[in-house]
Coordinates of C-alpha atoms in Angstrom, one line a residue:
M20 CA -31.2 4.5 17.2
S21 CA -27.8 5.2 16.0
D22 CA -26.5 8.5 15.0
L23 CA -26.5 8.1 11.4
A24 CA -30.5 6.9 11.4
N25 CA -31.1 10.3 13.6
Y26 CA -29.3 12.2 11.2
D27 CA -29.6 11.0 7.8
P28 CA -32.2 8.4 7.7
D29 CA -31.9 8.1 3.7
I30 CA -28.4 6.9 3.9
Y31 CA -28.7 4.6 6.7
N32 CA -32.1 3.1 5.2
L33 CA -30.0 2.4 1.7
I34 CA -27.0 1.1 3.9
E35 CA -29.5 -1.5 5.9
K36 CA -31.0 -2.5 2.5
E37 CA -27.8 -3.4 1.3
R38 CA -27.0 -5.0 4.5
L39 CA -30.2 -7.3 4.2
R40 CA -29.2 -7.9 0.4
Q41 CA -25.9 -9.3 1.6
V42 CA -27.3 -11.3 4.5
N43 CA -30.1 -12.9 2.6
G44 CA -28.3 -13.7 -0.7
L45 CA -25.3 -15.5 -2.0
E46 CA -22.2 -13.0 -3.2
L47 CA -20.5 -14.9 -6.0
I48 CA -18.5 -11.8 -7.6
A49 CA -14.8 -12.9 -7.9
S50 CA -13.7 -9.7 -6.9
E51 CA -15.6 -9.3 -3.9
N52 CA -15.1 -10.7 -0.3
V53 CA -16.5 -10.3 3.2
V54 CA -14.3 -8.4 5.6
S55 CA -13.6 -9.2 9.3
K56 CA -15.3 -7.1 12.1
S57 CA -11.9 -5.9 12.9
V58 CA -11.2 -4.7 9.4
L59 CA -14.2 -2.9 9.6
E60 CA -13.5 -1.1 12.9
A61 CA -10.3 0.1 11.5
V62 CA -11.6 1.6 8.3
G63 CA -14.5 3.3 10.4
S64 CA -11.9 4.8 12.8
I65 CA -11.0 8.1 13.9
L66 CA -8.0 7.8 11.7
T67 CA -10.3 9.3 8.7
N68 CA -9.7 12.8 10.5
K69 CA -6.2 13.1 9.8
Y70 CA -3.9 14.0 6.7
A71 CA -0.6 12.4 6.6
E72 CA 0.8 13.5 3.1
G73 CA 4.2 11.7 2.6
Y74 CA 5.9 8.8 4.4
P75 CA 6.8 7.8 7.9
G76 CA 9.3 10.0 9.2
K77 CA 8.9 12.3 6.2
R78 CA 5.1 13.7 6.4
Y79 CA 4.3 17.1 5.4
Y80 CA 1.8 17.6 8.6
G81 CA 2.4 17.4 12.1
G82 CA 0.9 14.8 14.2
C83 CA 1.6 11.9 12.2
E84 CA 3.5 9.8 15.0
F85 CA 1.0 7.3 15.1
H86 CA 0.1 7.2 11.7
D87 CA 4.0 6.6 11.0
Q88 CA 3.7 3.4 13.3
I89 CA 0.4 2.0 11.6
E90 CA 1.9 2.7 8.1
D91 CA 5.0 1.1 9.2
L92 CA 3.1 -2.1 10.7
A93 CA 1.2 -2.4 7.3
R94 CA 4.2 -2.3 5.1
N95 CA 6.4 -4.5 7.3
R96 CA 3.3 -7.4 7.6
L97 CA 2.7 -7.1 3.7
C98 CA 6.5 -7.7 3.3
E99 CA 6.2 -10.5 5.9
L100 CA 3.2 -11.9 4.0
F101 CA 4.7 -12.1 0.7
G102 CA 8.5 -12.3 1.2
A103 CA 8.9 -8.9 -0.4
E104 CA 12.2 -6.6 0.2
H105 CA 9.8 -3.5 -0.1
A106 CA 6.1 -2.4 0.2
N107 CA 4.2 0.5 -0.6
V108 CA 0.6 0.4 1.1
Q109 CA -0.7 4.0 0.0
A110 CA -2.3 3.2 -3.3
V111 CA -6.1 3.6 -3.2
S112 CA -6.8 1.2 -5.6
G113 CA -5.3 -1.6 -7.9
S114 CA -5.6 0.5 -10.8
Q115 CA -4.0 3.5 -9.4
A116 CA -1.1 1.1 -8.0
N117 CA -0.6 -0.1 -11.5
Q118 CA -0.5 3.5 -13.0
A119 CA 2.0 4.1 -10.4
V120 CA 4.0 1.3 -11.6
Y121 CA 3.8 2.6 -15.4
F122 CA 4.6 6.1 -14.3
A123 CA 7.6 5.1 -12.4
F124 CA 9.2 3.1 -15.5
M125 CA 7.8 4.4 -18.7
Q126 CA 7.4 7.4 -20.6
N127 CA 4.2 8.7 -22.5
G128 CA 4.0 6.3 -25.7
D129 CA 6.3 3.8 -24.6
K130 CA 5.1 0.2 -25.5
M131 CA 3.8 -2.5 -23.0
M132 CA 2.2 -5.9 -23.6
S133 CA -0.4 -7.2 -21.7
Q134 CA -3.5 -9.5 -21.9
D135 CA -6.7 -8.6 -23.8
L136 CA -9.4 -7.3 -21.6
A137 CA -11.9 -9.6 -23.7
Q138 CA -9.8 -12.6 -22.9
G139 CA -9.2 -12.2 -19.1
G140 CA -7.2 -9.2 -18.8
H141 CA -8.0 -5.8 -16.9
L142 CA -8.7 -2.1 -17.8
S143 CA -5.8 -0.9 -16.2
H144 CA -3.5 -3.0 -18.4
G145 CA -3.9 -0.5 -21.4
S146 CA -7.5 -1.2 -22.4
P147 CA -8.1 1.7 -25.2
V148 CA -10.9 2.9 -23.1
N149 CA -8.8 3.6 -20.0
I150 CA -6.1 6.0 -19.5
T151 CA -3.1 3.8 -19.6
G152 CA -4.3 2.7 -23.4
K153 CA -4.2 6.5 -24.2
W154 CA -0.9 7.2 -22.6
Y155 CA 1.1 4.3 -23.9
S156 CA 1.3 1.9 -27.2
V157 CA -0.1 -1.3 -26.1
S158 CA 0.3 -4.7 -27.5
H159 CA -2.4 -7.2 -26.0
Y160 CA -1.7 -11.1 -26.1
G161 CA -4.6 -13.3 -25.5
V162 CA -5.3 -17.1 -24.9
D163 CA -4.9 -20.0 -27.1
K164 CA -8.1 -20.6 -29.2
E165 CA -8.3 -24.3 -28.5
T166 CA -7.3 -24.8 -25.0
E167 CA -8.3 -21.3 -23.8
T168 CA -5.2 -20.9 -21.7
L169 CA -2.1 -18.7 -22.0
D170 CA 0.4 -19.8 -24.8
Y171 CA 3.8 -18.7 -23.3
A172 CA 5.7 -19.7 -26.7
Q173 CA 3.1 -17.5 -28.6
I174 CA 3.7 -14.5 -25.8
A175 CA 7.6 -14.7 -26.4
E176 CA 7.3 -14.7 -30.1
Q177 CA 4.9 -11.6 -29.6
A178 CA 7.5 -9.8 -27.2
R179 CA 10.6 -10.6 -29.7
K180 CA 8.5 -8.8 -32.2
E181 CA 7.0 -6.0 -30.1
K182 CA 10.2 -5.3 -28.2
P183 CA 8.2 -3.6 -25.3
K184 CA 9.2 -1.4 -22.3
M185 CA 7.3 -3.5 -19.7
I186 CA 5.3 -6.7 -19.8
V187 CA 2.3 -7.0 -17.4
C188 CA 1.2 -10.0 -16.4
G189 CA -2.1 -11.2 -14.1
A190 CA -5.6 -11.3 -14.9
S191 CA -9.2 -10.5 -13.9
A192 CA -11.1 -13.3 -15.4
Y193 CA -8.5 -16.1 -16.0
P194 CA -9.3 -19.2 -14.3
R195 CA -6.0 -21.1 -14.7
T196 CA -2.7 -20.8 -13.0
I197 CA -0.3 -18.2 -14.2
D198 CA 3.4 -18.9 -14.6
F199 CA 5.1 -15.9 -13.5
K200 CA 8.4 -17.3 -13.8
A201 CA 7.6 -17.8 -17.8
F202 CA 7.0 -14.3 -18.0
K203 CA 9.8 -13.1 -16.2
E204 CA 12.1 -15.1 -18.6
I205 CA 10.2 -13.6 -21.5
A206 CA 10.7 -10.1 -20.4
D207 CA 14.2 -10.7 -19.5
E208 CA 15.0 -11.9 -23.0
V209 CA 13.7 -8.6 -24.6
G210 CA 15.1 -6.4 -22.2
A211 CA 11.5 -5.3 -20.6
Y212 CA 10.3 -4.6 -17.1
C213 CA 8.0 -7.5 -15.8
M214 CA 5.1 -6.5 -13.7
A215 CA 2.5 -8.9 -12.3
D216 CA -0.9 -7.7 -11.1
V217 CA -2.0 -10.4 -8.7
A218 CA -5.2 -8.3 -7.4
H219 CA -7.5 -11.5 -7.9
I220 CA -5.0 -14.3 -6.4
A221 CA -3.0 -12.1 -3.9
G222 CA -5.0 -14.3 -0.9
L223 CA -4.5 -17.5 -2.9
I224 CA -0.7 -16.8 -3.0
A225 CA -0.1 -15.9 0.6
G226 CA -2.3 -18.8 1.4
G227 CA 0.0 -21.1 -0.6
Q228 CA -2.6 -22.0 -3.2
H229 CA -0.9 -20.2 -6.3
P230 CA 2.8 -19.9 -7.1
T231 CA 4.1 -16.2 -6.0
S232 CA 5.2 -13.4 -8.4
V233 CA 6.9 -11.4 -5.6
G234 CA 10.8 -12.1 -5.9
V235 CA 10.3 -13.5 -9.4
T236 CA 8.9 -10.5 -11.3
D237 CA 10.3 -7.3 -11.0
I238 CA 7.3 -5.4 -9.6
T239 CA 4.0 -6.9 -8.3
T240 CA 0.5 -5.0 -7.7
T241 CA -2.2 -6.1 -5.9
T242 CA -5.3 -5.2 -4.6
T243 CA -6.5 -5.7 -0.7
H244 CA -9.9 -6.5 -0.9
K245 CA -10.6 -9.6 -3.2
T246 CA -9.1 -13.0 -2.1
L247 CA -6.7 -11.0 0.5
R248 CA -10.0 -10.3 2.3
G249 CA -9.0 -6.9 3.3
P250 CA -10.5 -3.4 2.8
R251 CA -10.5 -1.7 -0.6
G252 CA -7.4 -0.6 -1.8
G253 CA -4.0 -1.4 -3.5
A254 CA -0.4 -1.8 -2.9
I255 CA 2.7 -2.7 -4.4
M256 CA 5.9 -4.8 -3.7
C257 CA 9.2 -4.6 -5.3
G258 CA 12.9 -5.3 -4.8
S259 CA 14.8 -2.5 -3.0
E260 CA 16.3 -1.6 -6.3
N261 CA 13.1 0.1 -7.2
A262 CA 11.5 1.0 -3.7
V263 CA 12.5 4.8 -4.5
A264 CA 11.1 5.1 -7.8
I265 CA 8.0 3.2 -6.7
D266 CA 7.5 5.5 -3.8
K267 CA 8.1 8.8 -5.7
S268 CA 5.7 7.4 -8.1
V269 CA 2.8 6.9 -6.1
F270 CA 3.5 10.1 -3.7
P271 CA 4.1 12.9 -5.1
G272 CA 3.8 11.4 -8.4
M273 CA 0.2 10.1 -8.6
Q274 CA -1.6 10.7 -5.1
G275 CA -1.6 13.2 -2.4
G276 CA -2.5 12.3 1.5
P277 CA -3.0 8.7 2.0
L278 CA -6.2 7.2 3.5
M279 CA -5.0 6.1 6.8
H280 CA -8.0 4.5 7.9
V281 CA -8.0 2.2 5.0
I282 CA -4.1 1.6 5.7
A283 CA -5.1 0.6 9.3
G284 CA -7.5 -1.9 7.7
K285 CA -5.0 -3.2 5.4
A286 CA -2.6 -3.6 8.0
V287 CA -5.3 -5.9 10.0
C288 CA -5.9 -7.9 7.0
F289 CA -2.2 -8.7 6.5
R290 CA -2.2 -9.9 10.0
E291 CA -5.0 -12.1 9.5
A292 CA -3.6 -13.4 6.4
L293 CA -0.3 -14.3 8.2
T294 CA -2.3 -17.1 10.6
P295 CA -2.8 -20.5 9.8
D296 CA -6.8 -20.2 9.6
F297 CA -6.4 -18.0 6.4
K298 CA -4.1 -20.7 4.8
E299 CA -7.0 -22.9 5.5
Y300 CA -9.3 -20.4 4.0
A301 CA -7.2 -19.9 1.0
K302 CA -7.3 -23.8 0.4
Q303 CA -11.1 -23.8 0.7
I304 CA -11.7 -21.3 -1.6
V305 CA -10.0 -23.3 -4.3
K306 CA -11.9 -26.4 -3.3
N307 CA -15.0 -24.5 -3.6
S308 CA -14.6 -23.3 -6.8
Q309 CA -13.6 -26.5 -8.1
A310 CA -16.5 -28.3 -6.6
M311 CA -19.0 -25.8 -8.2
A312 CA -17.2 -26.2 -11.6
E313 CA -17.5 -29.8 -11.3
V314 CA -21.6 -29.4 -10.9
L315 CA -21.7 -26.9 -13.7
I316 CA -20.0 -29.4 -16.3
S317 CA -22.1 -32.1 -15.0
E318 CA -25.1 -29.8 -15.8
G319 CA -24.1 -29.4 -19.4
L320 CA -22.8 -26.0 -19.0
D321 CA -19.6 -24.8 -20.8
L322 CA -16.6 -23.5 -18.7
V323 CA -13.9 -21.5 -20.4
S324 CA -10.8 -23.5 -20.6
G325 CA -12.9 -26.5 -19.2
G326 CA -12.5 -26.0 -15.3
T327 CA -10.5 -23.7 -13.1
D328 CA -7.3 -23.7 -10.9
N329 CA -8.3 -20.9 -8.8
H330 CA -11.1 -18.9 -7.2
L331 CA -13.3 -18.1 -10.1
I332 CA -15.4 -19.8 -12.9
L333 CA -15.9 -18.3 -16.4
L334 CA -19.2 -19.6 -18.0
D335 CA -19.4 -19.2 -21.9
L336 CA -23.4 -19.0 -22.3
T337 CA -22.9 -19.3 -26.2
N338 CA -24.8 -23.0 -26.1
L339 CA -27.5 -22.0 -23.9
A340 CA -29.8 -21.0 -27.1
T341 CA -33.2 -19.3 -26.9
N342 CA -35.4 -18.2 -29.4
G343 CA -32.5 -18.6 -31.9
S344 CA -30.1 -16.5 -29.9
H345 CA -27.8 -17.6 -26.9
L346 CA -28.5 -16.2 -23.2
T347 CA -26.3 -13.2 -23.0
G348 CA -24.4 -12.3 -19.6
L349 CA -26.4 -9.5 -19.0
E350 CA -29.7 -11.7 -18.9
A351 CA -27.9 -14.3 -16.9
E352 CA -26.5 -11.6 -14.4
N353 CA -30.3 -10.0 -13.9
F354 CA -32.0 -13.5 -13.7
L355 CA -29.5 -15.1 -11.2
G356 CA -30.0 -11.9 -9.6
E357 CA -33.4 -12.3 -9.0
A358 CA -32.9 -15.5 -7.4
G359 CA -30.8 -14.1 -4.8
I360 CA -27.2 -15.2 -6.5
T361 CA -25.0 -12.2 -7.4
V362 CA -22.6 -12.9 -10.2
N363 CA -21.3 -10.5 -12.9
K364 CA -21.5 -10.6 -16.9
N365 CA -18.4 -10.9 -18.4
T366 CA -16.5 -11.4 -21.8
I367 CA -15.1 -14.3 -23.0
P368 CA -12.4 -15.5 -25.7
R369 CA -13.7 -14.8 -29.2
E370 CA -16.3 -12.3 -27.8
K371 CA -19.0 -11.3 -30.4
L372 CA -21.0 -9.0 -28.3
S373 CA -20.2 -5.8 -26.4
P374 CA -18.9 -5.5 -22.9
F375 CA -22.3 -4.3 -21.7
V376 CA -23.9 -7.5 -22.8
T377 CA -21.3 -10.2 -23.0
S378 CA -21.4 -13.8 -23.8
G379 CA -20.1 -15.1 -20.4
L380 CA -20.7 -15.2 -16.6
R381 CA -18.0 -14.7 -13.8
I382 CA -18.4 -16.6 -10.7
G383 CA -16.2 -16.6 -7.7
T384 CA -16.1 -18.3 -4.2
P385 CA -14.3 -16.0 -1.9
A386 CA -17.0 -14.4 -0.3
V387 CA -19.3 -17.5 0.5
T388 CA -16.2 -19.1 1.7
S389 CA -15.7 -16.5 4.0
R390 CA -18.8 -17.2 5.5
G391 CA -18.2 -20.8 6.1
M392 CA -19.8 -22.5 3.2
K393 CA -18.1 -25.5 1.7
E394 CA -18.1 -28.1 -1.0
E395 CA -21.5 -29.3 -0.5
E396 CA -23.0 -26.0 -0.5
M397 CA -21.1 -25.2 -3.7
K398 CA -22.4 -28.2 -5.2
Q399 CA -26.0 -27.0 -4.4
I400 CA -25.3 -23.6 -5.6
G401 CA -24.0 -25.0 -8.9
H402 CA -27.2 -26.9 -9.4
W403 CA -29.6 -23.8 -8.7
I404 CA -27.3 -21.5 -11.1
A405 CA -27.8 -24.5 -13.9
A406 CA -31.4 -24.7 -13.0
V407 CA -32.3 -20.9 -13.4
L408 CA -30.4 -20.5 -16.4
K409 CA -32.1 -23.4 -18.4
D410 CA -35.6 -22.5 -17.2
V411 CA -35.2 -19.0 -18.4
C412 CA -33.6 -20.6 -21.7
K413 CA -36.8 -22.1 -22.4
D414 CA -39.0 -19.1 -21.6
K415 CA -37.6 -15.7 -20.4
G416 CA -40.9 -15.0 -18.9
S417 CA -40.8 -17.9 -16.4
K418 CA -40.1 -17.2 -12.9
K419 CA -40.6 -20.7 -11.8
A420 CA -37.2 -21.8 -11.1
I421 CA -36.0 -18.0 -9.8
T422 CA -38.8 -18.1 -7.5
E423 CA -37.9 -21.5 -6.1
V424 CA -34.5 -20.8 -6.0
R425 CA -34.6 -17.6 -4.4
A426 CA -36.5 -19.1 -1.1
E427 CA -33.8 -21.9 -1.2
V428 CA -31.0 -19.3 -1.4
E429 CA -32.5 -17.4 1.7
A430 CA -32.6 -20.3 3.6
L431 CA -29.0 -21.6 2.8
A432 CA -27.9 -18.0 3.5
S433 CA -29.6 -17.9 6.9
G434 CA -27.6 -20.7 8.4
F435 CA -24.2 -18.7 7.3
T436 CA -24.8 -15.5 9.3
L437 CA -23.1 -12.3 8.4
Y438 CA -22.4 -9.6 10.8
P439 CA -25.2 -10.8 13.2
E440 CA -24.3 -8.2 15.7
V441 CA -24.6 -5.3 13.2
R442 CA -27.8 -3.8 12.7

């Protein structure tokens, strides 16, 4: 018996239940992935015992010589991976990384422009319910009503009118390629800083499946746990001219001691992302997403923007009517969850429901791709999603499709093992 099972069986049993949920189901949340055993080992290491406040060579505690080497490895590998001049790997999350950038270059009340949360943006890009929306004056841009894609000419016109201090690009629910060069040109025209948040697509950029923002925009932020397939955390990349401002903003500006066990896990994931295998993985993520999208369209489901260029699909559920009203994102999430398919409700352009209910569903392929699934499995999953949603639209009390799909999901999952040595 493990030490944890012996000392705290309550926590041990809950972890085991979660392991079984992941093993027996299909994780299709676009912001989640499956880390390697090496990343798990690093994050669960003895490094968690140490305080290492400061930066390599400039710590406020003794005994940090090995932590200095670990952080240097993480920074150097991240720079090599993205061709960055400078990297900060201490941010504990993508949101914290974003806040550090704002704190470095803006004052309270300064104006920023960013993508509207309801149209694909992120909370930390100035949503009124987020601290960034309270600190700064925010002007949001959205997507074109017809194409449901970014209209760069319209964004440029808005920037000329608003004259923001910073323009933020990057999204959490946008299924199309982002033109970072266009954003930088708009920012340059109005004299604004340009920050790209590539949290969702960092792994695709590293794998050559999406144009990079590094060396294009002034600053790039990212998480390390989505398509990059590392531990939960954040990072910032910038040119050498902004390095001092970024580092001071992270520490002592925003954070205290860094999580060195997580930074070690980041270093491992950056090394993994530098391999040819990772490039094939990134390519497969997109192939899988597009294969599933084609099936969903063939099943008569509506996709925001009509398809996908990246790792995620955004379903518009407004045409799935049931008893005079359409199926909500919350309902769809719950029904698919019962079938062993984990997705998340999401707002869509022209959203009329609350963020707690929504009219959309976000689906992503990074985690199932990490398990080794390819196009044929994605097509089957697409048919299962359609079967469940259509069946519950006919009768919300029906469990027929849910029960059938649940059994098939478990059978498929059993053929793509997840940490078989972990019990």
